[in-house]
Amino acid sequence: MRTCIGCRKRELAADLLRTVAVRDGNGNYSVSVDTSASMPGRGAWLHPDPKCAELAVRRRAFARALRIAGSPDTSGVNEYFESLGTPEHRGIENR
């Protein structure tokens, strides 16, 4: 069982998306969706629903769950939902 960082509901890991923090060359973090659940590092779990992703961004839950300082770039999560191609999966803001 894992907890969605957006809505805080518990689900099986198979029903959630795993996200990880990836550090760039400048020491800044970005959040990436780990569809295979095999990337190294601490993971944060999220429903495959853009509403949960938006809640997580608004609540600043990515930094807390991934235990990183500052506010990470969440555009990778936004790009993941945009790649799904449906209108309800668009428009997660990177705040």
Short mmCIF file of C-alpha atoms in Angstrom, two decimals:
data_model
loop_
_atom_site.label_atom_id
_atom_site.label_comp_id
_atom_site.label_asym_id
_atom_site.label_seq_id
_atom_site.Cartn_x
_atom_site.Cartn_y
_atom_site.Cartn_z
CA MET A 1 0.00 0.00 0.00
CA ARG A 2 1.16 3.50 -0.86
CA THR A 3 -0.32 6.94 -0.24
CA CYS A 4 -1.02 9.39 -3.07
CA ILE A 5 0.80 12.65 -2.27
CA GLY A 6 -1.99 14.63 -3.94
CA CYS A 7 -5.24 13.37 -2.40
CA ARG A 8 -3.64 11.37 0.46
CA LYS A 9 -5.71 8.24 -0.29
CA ARG A 10 -4.07 4.83 0.12
CA GLU A 11 -3.91 2.48 -2.88
CA LEU A 12 -1.91 -0.47 -4.09
CA ALA A 13 1.39 0.56 -5.68
CA ALA A 14 0.20 -0.97 -8.97
CA ASP A 15 -2.59 1.63 -9.11
CA LEU A 16 -0.29 4.63 -8.58
CA LEU A 17 2.48 6.38 -10.52
CA ARG A 18 5.92 6.56 -8.96
CA THR A 19 7.78 9.86 -9.24
CA VAL A 20 11.41 10.52 -8.38
CA ALA A 21 13.60 13.59 -8.00
CA VAL A 22 16.36 13.91 -10.58
CA ARG A 23 19.21 16.36 -9.99
CA ASP A 24 20.50 18.35 -12.97
CA GLY A 25 24.05 19.64 -13.44
CA ASN A 26 23.30 22.84 -11.53
CA GLY A 27 22.13 21.04 -8.40
CA ASN A 28 18.45 21.78 -9.05
CA TYR A 29 15.84 19.05 -8.81
CA SER A 30 13.13 18.11 -11.25
CA VAL A 31 10.41 15.52 -10.75
CA SER A 32 10.22 12.70 -13.25
CA VAL A 33 7.56 10.01 -13.66
CA ASP A 34 9.07 6.55 -13.20
CA THR A 35 6.68 4.35 -15.19
CA SER A 36 8.78 1.22 -14.66
CA ALA A 37 9.18 1.92 -10.90
CA SER A 38 12.88 1.10 -11.20
CA MET A 39 14.70 4.44 -11.09
CA PRO A 40 17.05 4.88 -8.14
CA GLY A 41 16.20 7.13 -5.24
CA ARG A 42 13.30 7.91 -3.02
CA GLY A 43 9.90 7.70 -4.69
CA ALA A 44 6.68 9.62 -4.21
CA TRP A 45 3.42 8.05 -5.34
CA LEU A 46 0.60 9.72 -7.20
CA HIS A 47 -2.71 8.66 -8.75
CA PRO A 48 -2.56 8.76 -12.56
CA ASP A 49 -4.96 11.70 -12.40
CA PRO A 50 -3.96 15.29 -13.19
CA LYS A 51 -6.14 16.53 -10.32
CA CYS A 52 -3.96 14.67 -7.82
CA ALA A 53 -0.83 16.03 -9.48
CA GLU A 54 -2.22 19.56 -9.29
CA LEU A 55 -3.05 19.08 -5.60
CA ALA A 56 0.47 17.79 -4.94
CA VAL A 57 2.00 20.86 -6.63
CA ARG A 58 -0.31 23.23 -4.75
CA ARG A 59 0.46 21.58 -1.40
CA ARG A 60 4.21 21.43 -2.19
CA ALA A 61 4.02 17.71 -1.48
CA PHE A 62 6.71 16.66 -3.97
CA ALA A 63 9.55 18.32 -2.04
CA ARG A 64 8.27 16.96 1.26
CA ALA A 65 7.70 13.40 0.03
CA LEU A 66 10.98 13.25 -1.89
CA ARG A 67 12.85 14.90 1.00
CA ILE A 68 14.51 17.61 -1.04
CA ALA A 69 15.10 21.26 -0.22
CA GLY A 70 13.34 23.92 -2.24
CA SER A 71 10.64 23.59 -4.83
CA PRO A 72 11.41 21.06 -7.59
CA ASP A 73 10.53 21.56 -11.24
CA THR A 74 7.39 19.49 -11.86
CA SER A 75 7.22 20.03 -15.62
CA GLY A 76 8.14 16.35 -16.16
CA VAL A 77 4.90 15.32 -14.47
CA ASN A 78 2.98 17.84 -16.58
CA GLU A 79 4.60 16.48 -19.76
CA TYR A 80 3.64 12.95 -18.77
CA PHE A 81 -0.04 13.86 -18.48
CA GLU A 82 0.08 15.89 -21.71
CA SER A 83 1.54 12.87 -23.50
CA LEU A 84 -1.58 10.89 -22.60
CA GLY A 85 -3.37 13.13 -25.08
CA THR A 86 -6.75 13.59 -23.43
CA PRO A 87 -8.04 17.07 -22.56
CA GLU A 88 -8.59 16.27 -18.88
CA HIS A 89 -4.87 15.42 -18.58
CA ARG A 90 -3.68 18.91 -19.52
CA GLY A 91 -2.88 22.04 -17.60
CA ILE A 92 -1.02 21.11 -14.42
CA GLU A 93 0.79 24.25 -13.44
CA ASN A 94 4.37 24.28 -12.23
CA ARG A 95 4.19 26.61 -9.25
#
